[in-house]
Amino acid sequence: MYPLRRRPALALRRGGRWSSLLVAGLLLLVLSLVWFHLSCSAERDEPSGPCSAQPPGASEQLSWAPHRLAVLVPYRQRFEELLAFVPHLHGFLGRQKVRHRILILNQVDRLRFNRASLINAGFKESGNDTDYVVMHDVDLLPLNQDLDYGYPASGPYHVASPELHPLYHYKTYVGGILLLTKRHYEMCNGMSNRFWGWGREDDEFYRRIKGAGLQLHRPSGISTGYKTFRHLHDPAWRKRDQKRSAAQKQEQFKVDQAGGLNNVKYSIQSRTDVTIAGAPCTVLNIMLECDESQTPWCVLS
Ligand code: BGC
């Protein structure tokens, strides 16, 4: 026990200690708020830090372009490619100030892969808040920031052009990454639903673009050549489904005059918003339907 007369001095000292603690605490709070604010601003350019667990679209700014892009990614069992793709493209588009929403079109039925039907379904599900689309392979990452993902008002814009794609160099190639306004996609009646298994649907789409009287554009002035993209695909590990039944062989070079966006048949099993390393995307589980009397090659026999 202290003598009674010493108590006021002690109380005074204790009070002083508390107020220094309070000041230090406040200082810490202010400093962490400043740090958080600074890292959030930096993250608008390179999203990966403490602000990245945001709801879809939250990081985009209203001052960005008035248009909004739906990134349509046909997908099946490519998990490690997805883990790389979503954060990469979200950051790439953010640096270009392109407002966007990434839709992973996950084919969950037991039919053969149908890239074109997934894109048609993704187009229909992409919502009224997007006015243009890019069909985007999950294994192709743009590396050159000068590749323009802006609104392609004057016609389809083939980002993965044959002069830049590391592997595919024929003149009519429009696969990999292709941007279109929604109006132009509708003018083509989307893509044909008759292509099950790997390949040819993009070659047929080239003919639809021409048939609709649209002008195809490609990047110019890109100096990185075949190093413009990172191609993640390993064909030895992921074998492509290149089987062709006799009937399919006869069909594969034809243009489908009647079908496309108007007759794609699917149902959405689920819609899940996820973030991958802080980058938002929506996974649509899509169940495609096949009329086997029309395209018996949708199942492997
Ligand atoms: C196929 C296309 C494919 C391209 C590049 C062509 O032979 O028909 O569908 O995109 O090769 O792989």
Coordinates of C-alpha atoms and ligand atoms in Angstrom, one line a residue:
M1 CA 0.0 0.0 0.0
Y2 CA 1.2 3.5 -0.9
P3 CA 0.8 6.3 1.5
L4 CA -2.4 8.2 0.8
R5 CA -0.6 11.5 -0.1
R6 CA 1.3 9.9 -3.0
R7 CA -1.8 8.7 -4.8
P8 CA -2.6 11.9 -6.9
A9 CA 0.9 11.9 -8.4
L10 CA 0.6 8.3 -9.3
A11 CA -2.8 8.8 -10.9
L12 CA -1.3 11.7 -12.8
R13 CA 1.6 9.5 -14.1
R14 CA -0.8 6.7 -15.0
G15 CA -3.1 9.1 -16.8
G16 CA 0.0 10.4 -18.8
R17 CA 0.9 6.8 -19.8
W18 CA -2.6 6.1 -21.0
S19 CA -2.8 9.2 -23.1
S20 CA 0.6 8.4 -24.7
L21 CA -0.8 5.0 -25.5
L22 CA -3.9 6.5 -26.9
V23 CA -1.9 8.9 -29.1
A24 CA 0.3 6.0 -30.3
G25 CA -2.7 3.9 -31.1
L26 CA -4.4 6.7 -33.0
L27 CA -1.1 7.3 -34.9
L28 CA -1.0 3.6 -35.9
L29 CA -4.6 3.7 -37.0
V30 CA -3.9 6.8 -39.2
L31 CA -0.8 5.2 -40.7
S32 CA -2.5 1.9 -41.5
L33 CA -5.4 3.8 -43.2
V34 CA -2.9 5.8 -45.3
W35 CA -1.0 2.6 -46.2
F36 CA -4.3 0.8 -47.1
H37 CA -5.4 3.8 -49.3
L38 CA -2.1 3.9 -51.1
S39 CA -2.0 0.2 -51.8
C40 CA -5.6 0.3 -53.1
S41 CA -4.7 3.1 -55.5
A42 CA -1.7 1.2 -56.7
E43 CA -3.8 -1.9 -57.1
R44 CA -6.0 -0.2 -59.7
D45 CA -3.0 -0.6 -61.9
E46 CA -1.8 -4.0 -60.7
P47 CA -4.6 -5.8 -58.8
S48 CA -3.2 -8.4 -56.3
G49 CA -3.0 -6.8 -52.9
P50 CA -5.2 -6.3 -49.8
C51 CA -8.1 -4.7 -51.7
S52 CA -8.4 -7.5 -54.2
A53 CA -11.1 -9.5 -52.5
Q54 CA -13.8 -7.2 -53.9
P55 CA -17.2 -8.2 -55.3
P56 CA -17.3 -8.6 -59.1
G57 CA -16.8 -5.3 -60.9
A58 CA -16.1 -3.3 -57.8
S59 CA -12.6 -2.3 -58.8
E60 CA -13.7 -0.6 -62.0
Q61 CA -14.1 3.1 -62.2
L62 CA -17.0 5.0 -63.6
S63 CA -14.6 7.3 -65.4
W64 CA -13.5 4.3 -67.6
A65 CA -14.9 3.7 -71.1
P66 CA -18.7 3.8 -71.3
H67 CA -18.7 0.3 -72.8
R68 CA -18.5 -3.0 -70.9
L69 CA -16.9 -6.2 -72.1
A70 CA -18.2 -9.7 -71.5
V71 CA -15.2 -12.1 -71.6
L72 CA -16.6 -15.4 -72.8
V73 CA -14.3 -18.3 -71.9
P74 CA -15.3 -21.8 -73.2
Y75 CA -14.0 -24.2 -70.6
R76 CA -13.7 -27.8 -69.5
Q77 CA -11.2 -29.3 -67.0
R78 CA -8.4 -26.8 -67.4
F79 CA -8.0 -25.8 -63.7
E80 CA -4.4 -24.8 -63.7
E81 CA -4.9 -22.7 -66.9
L82 CA -7.9 -21.0 -65.3
L83 CA -5.9 -20.1 -62.2
A84 CA -3.4 -18.3 -64.4
F85 CA -5.9 -16.8 -66.8
V86 CA -8.4 -15.0 -64.6
P87 CA -5.9 -12.9 -62.6
H88 CA -3.8 -12.2 -65.7
L89 CA -6.7 -11.0 -67.8
H90 CA -8.4 -9.0 -65.0
G91 CA -5.1 -7.1 -64.4
F92 CA -4.5 -6.6 -68.1
L93 CA -8.0 -5.2 -68.7
G94 CA -7.8 -3.1 -65.6
R95 CA -4.6 -1.5 -66.8
Q96 CA -6.4 -0.7 -70.1
K97 CA -9.3 0.7 -68.1
V98 CA -11.7 -1.7 -69.9
R99 CA -14.8 -2.4 -67.8
H100 CA -15.4 -6.1 -67.9
R101 CA -17.0 -9.2 -66.5
I102 CA -15.3 -12.6 -66.9
L103 CA -17.6 -15.5 -67.6
I104 CA -16.2 -19.0 -67.4
L105 CA -18.4 -21.2 -69.5
N106 CA -18.0 -24.6 -68.0
Q107 CA -19.5 -27.4 -70.0
V108 CA -20.8 -30.0 -67.5
D109 CA -22.8 -32.4 -69.7
R110 CA -21.3 -35.7 -71.0
L111 CA -21.3 -34.6 -74.6
R112 CA -18.2 -33.8 -76.6
F113 CA -16.8 -30.3 -76.1
N114 CA -18.6 -27.6 -78.1
R115 CA -16.8 -24.3 -78.0
A116 CA -19.3 -22.5 -80.3
S117 CA -22.4 -23.5 -78.4
L118 CA -20.8 -22.5 -75.1
I119 CA -20.0 -19.0 -76.6
N120 CA -23.6 -18.7 -77.8
A121 CA -24.9 -19.7 -74.3
G122 CA -22.4 -17.3 -72.7
F123 CA -23.6 -14.5 -75.0
K124 CA -27.2 -15.0 -74.0
E125 CA -26.3 -15.1 -70.3
S126 CA -23.9 -12.1 -70.4
G127 CA -26.5 -9.5 -69.2
N128 CA -27.6 -6.1 -70.4
D129 CA -24.8 -4.3 -68.7
T130 CA -22.3 -5.5 -71.3
D131 CA -22.4 -4.3 -74.9
Y132 CA -19.5 -6.2 -76.5
V133 CA -17.9 -9.6 -76.1
V134 CA -14.6 -11.3 -76.5
M135 CA -14.5 -15.0 -77.1
H136 CA -11.3 -15.9 -75.3
D137 CA -9.3 -19.2 -75.1
V138 CA -8.3 -19.9 -71.5
D139 CA -4.8 -21.0 -72.6
L140 CA -3.8 -17.8 -74.4
L141 CA -2.5 -14.9 -72.3
P142 CA -1.9 -11.5 -73.9
L143 CA 1.5 -10.2 -72.9
N144 CA 1.7 -6.9 -74.9
Q145 CA -0.2 -4.2 -73.2
D146 CA -0.7 -2.4 -76.6
L147 CA -3.2 -5.1 -77.7
D148 CA -6.4 -3.2 -77.7
Y149 CA -9.5 -4.8 -76.0
G150 CA -11.6 -1.6 -76.5
Y151 CA -15.1 -1.5 -78.1
P152 CA -14.7 -2.7 -81.7
A153 CA -17.2 -0.3 -83.3
S154 CA -16.1 -0.7 -86.9
G155 CA -16.1 -4.5 -87.0
P156 CA -14.9 -7.8 -85.4
Y157 CA -11.3 -7.4 -84.0
H158 CA -9.1 -10.4 -84.1
V159 CA -6.6 -9.9 -81.3
A160 CA -4.8 -13.3 -81.7
S161 CA -4.0 -12.5 -85.3
P162 CA -2.1 -15.0 -87.5
E163 CA 0.9 -12.6 -87.5
L164 CA 1.1 -12.7 -83.7
H165 CA -0.2 -16.1 -82.6
P166 CA 2.7 -18.4 -81.7
L167 CA 1.3 -21.4 -83.6
Y168 CA -1.5 -20.6 -86.1
H169 CA -0.6 -18.5 -89.1
Y170 CA -3.2 -19.0 -91.9
K171 CA -4.9 -15.9 -93.2
T172 CA -8.5 -16.7 -92.3
Y173 CA -7.8 -17.8 -88.8
V174 CA -10.1 -16.0 -86.3
G175 CA -9.7 -18.3 -83.3
G176 CA -8.1 -17.7 -79.9
I177 CA -9.2 -14.2 -79.1
L178 CA -11.9 -12.3 -81.1
L179 CA -13.8 -9.2 -80.0
L180 CA -17.2 -8.2 -81.4
T181 CA -20.0 -5.8 -80.5
K182 CA -23.1 -7.6 -79.5
R183 CA -24.9 -6.2 -82.5
H184 CA -22.3 -7.6 -84.9
Y185 CA -22.4 -11.0 -83.2
E186 CA -26.2 -11.0 -83.6
M187 CA -25.8 -10.1 -87.3
C188 CA -23.8 -13.3 -87.7
N189 CA -26.5 -15.3 -85.8
G190 CA -23.7 -16.2 -83.4
M191 CA -21.8 -19.4 -84.1
S192 CA -22.9 -22.7 -85.5
N193 CA -23.9 -25.4 -82.9
R194 CA -23.0 -28.3 -85.2
F195 CA -19.3 -28.5 -84.2
W196 CA -18.7 -31.1 -81.5
G197 CA -15.1 -32.0 -80.7
W198 CA -12.1 -29.9 -81.5
G199 CA -11.8 -27.4 -84.3
R200 CA -13.4 -25.8 -87.4
E201 CA -16.1 -23.8 -85.6
D202 CA -13.9 -20.7 -85.8
D203 CA -13.2 -21.2 -89.5
E204 CA -17.0 -21.4 -90.1
F205 CA -17.4 -18.2 -88.1
Y206 CA -15.0 -16.5 -90.4
R207 CA -17.4 -17.2 -93.3
R208 CA -20.3 -15.9 -91.2
I209 CA -18.4 -12.6 -90.6
K210 CA -17.9 -12.2 -94.4
G211 CA -21.5 -13.3 -95.1
A212 CA -22.8 -10.6 -92.8
G213 CA -20.8 -8.0 -94.7
L214 CA -18.6 -7.2 -91.7
Q215 CA -15.0 -5.9 -92.0
L216 CA -12.5 -7.9 -89.9
H217 CA -9.7 -5.9 -88.2
R218 CA -6.5 -7.0 -86.6
P219 CA -3.8 -5.3 -84.5
S220 CA -1.1 -3.2 -86.2
G221 CA 2.1 -1.8 -85.0
I222 CA 2.7 -4.6 -82.5
S223 CA 6.4 -5.2 -82.4
T224 CA 6.5 -8.4 -80.2
G225 CA 5.8 -10.9 -83.0
Y226 CA 5.2 -14.5 -81.9
K227 CA 6.1 -13.5 -78.3
T228 CA 2.9 -11.4 -78.0
F229 CA 1.1 -14.2 -76.2
R230 CA 1.8 -16.9 -73.7
H231 CA 0.3 -20.1 -74.9
L232 CA -0.2 -22.4 -72.0
H233 CA -1.4 -25.5 -73.8
D234 CA 0.5 -28.7 -73.5
P235 CA -0.9 -31.1 -76.2
A236 CA 0.9 -34.1 -74.8
W237 CA -0.9 -33.7 -71.5
R238 CA -4.3 -32.4 -72.8
K239 CA -5.1 -34.5 -75.9
R240 CA -7.5 -32.8 -78.3
D241 CA -10.6 -34.5 -79.3
Q242 CA -10.0 -34.6 -83.0
K243 CA -12.1 -37.7 -83.9
R244 CA -14.3 -37.3 -87.0
S245 CA -17.1 -39.7 -87.8
A246 CA -17.7 -40.1 -91.6
A247 CA -20.8 -37.9 -91.4
Q248 CA -18.9 -35.2 -89.5
K249 CA -16.0 -35.3 -92.1
Q250 CA -18.5 -34.5 -94.8
E251 CA -19.9 -31.6 -92.8
Q252 CA -16.9 -29.9 -91.3
F253 CA -16.2 -27.5 -94.2
K254 CA -19.8 -26.5 -94.7
V255 CA -21.5 -23.3 -93.6
D256 CA -24.4 -23.8 -91.3
Q257 CA -27.0 -21.5 -92.9
A258 CA -29.8 -21.9 -90.4
G259 CA -28.5 -22.4 -86.9
G260 CA -26.6 -20.4 -84.4
L261 CA -27.7 -18.1 -81.6
N262 CA -31.3 -18.8 -82.7
N263 CA -31.2 -22.6 -81.9
V264 CA -28.6 -23.2 -79.2
K265 CA -30.1 -25.5 -76.6
Y266 CA -28.7 -25.5 -73.0
S267 CA -29.6 -25.0 -69.4
I268 CA -27.7 -23.3 -66.7
Q269 CA -27.1 -25.6 -63.7
S270 CA -25.4 -23.0 -61.5
R271 CA -23.9 -19.6 -61.5
T272 CA -21.1 -19.0 -59.0
D273 CA -19.2 -15.8 -58.4
V274 CA -15.6 -16.5 -57.3
T275 CA -12.3 -14.6 -57.0
I276 CA -9.0 -16.1 -58.1
A277 CA -6.0 -14.4 -56.5
G278 CA -8.3 -11.4 -56.0
A279 CA -9.7 -11.4 -59.5
P280 CA -13.4 -11.8 -59.9
C281 CA -15.2 -14.1 -62.4
T282 CA -18.4 -16.0 -62.7
V283 CA -18.5 -19.7 -63.4
L284 CA -21.6 -20.8 -65.3
N285 CA -22.1 -24.6 -65.2
I286 CA -23.7 -25.2 -68.6
M287 CA -25.5 -28.3 -69.7
L288 CA -25.6 -28.4 -73.5
E289 CA -28.3 -30.4 -75.3
C290 CA -27.8 -32.3 -78.6
D291 CA -30.3 -33.4 -81.1
E292 CA -28.6 -36.7 -82.1
S293 CA -30.8 -37.0 -85.2
Q294 CA -29.1 -33.7 -86.4
T295 CA -25.5 -34.1 -85.2
P296 CA -25.0 -37.8 -84.1
W297 CA -21.2 -37.0 -83.6
C298 CA -22.0 -35.1 -80.4
V299 CA -21.3 -38.3 -78.6
L300 CA -18.3 -40.5 -79.2
S301 CA -19.3 -44.0 -80.4
Ligands
BGC1 C1 -9.0 -25.5 -87.1 C2 -9.4 -24.3 -86.2 C3 -8.3 -24.1 -85.2 C4 -7.0 -23.9 -85.9 C5 -5.9 -23.6 -85.0 C6 -7.6 -25.2 -87.7 O1 -7.2 -26.3 -88.5 O2 -9.9 -25.7 -88.1 O3 -10.6 -24.6 -85.6 O4 -8.6 -22.9 -84.5 O5 -6.7 -25.0 -86.7 O6 -5.8 -24.6 -84.1

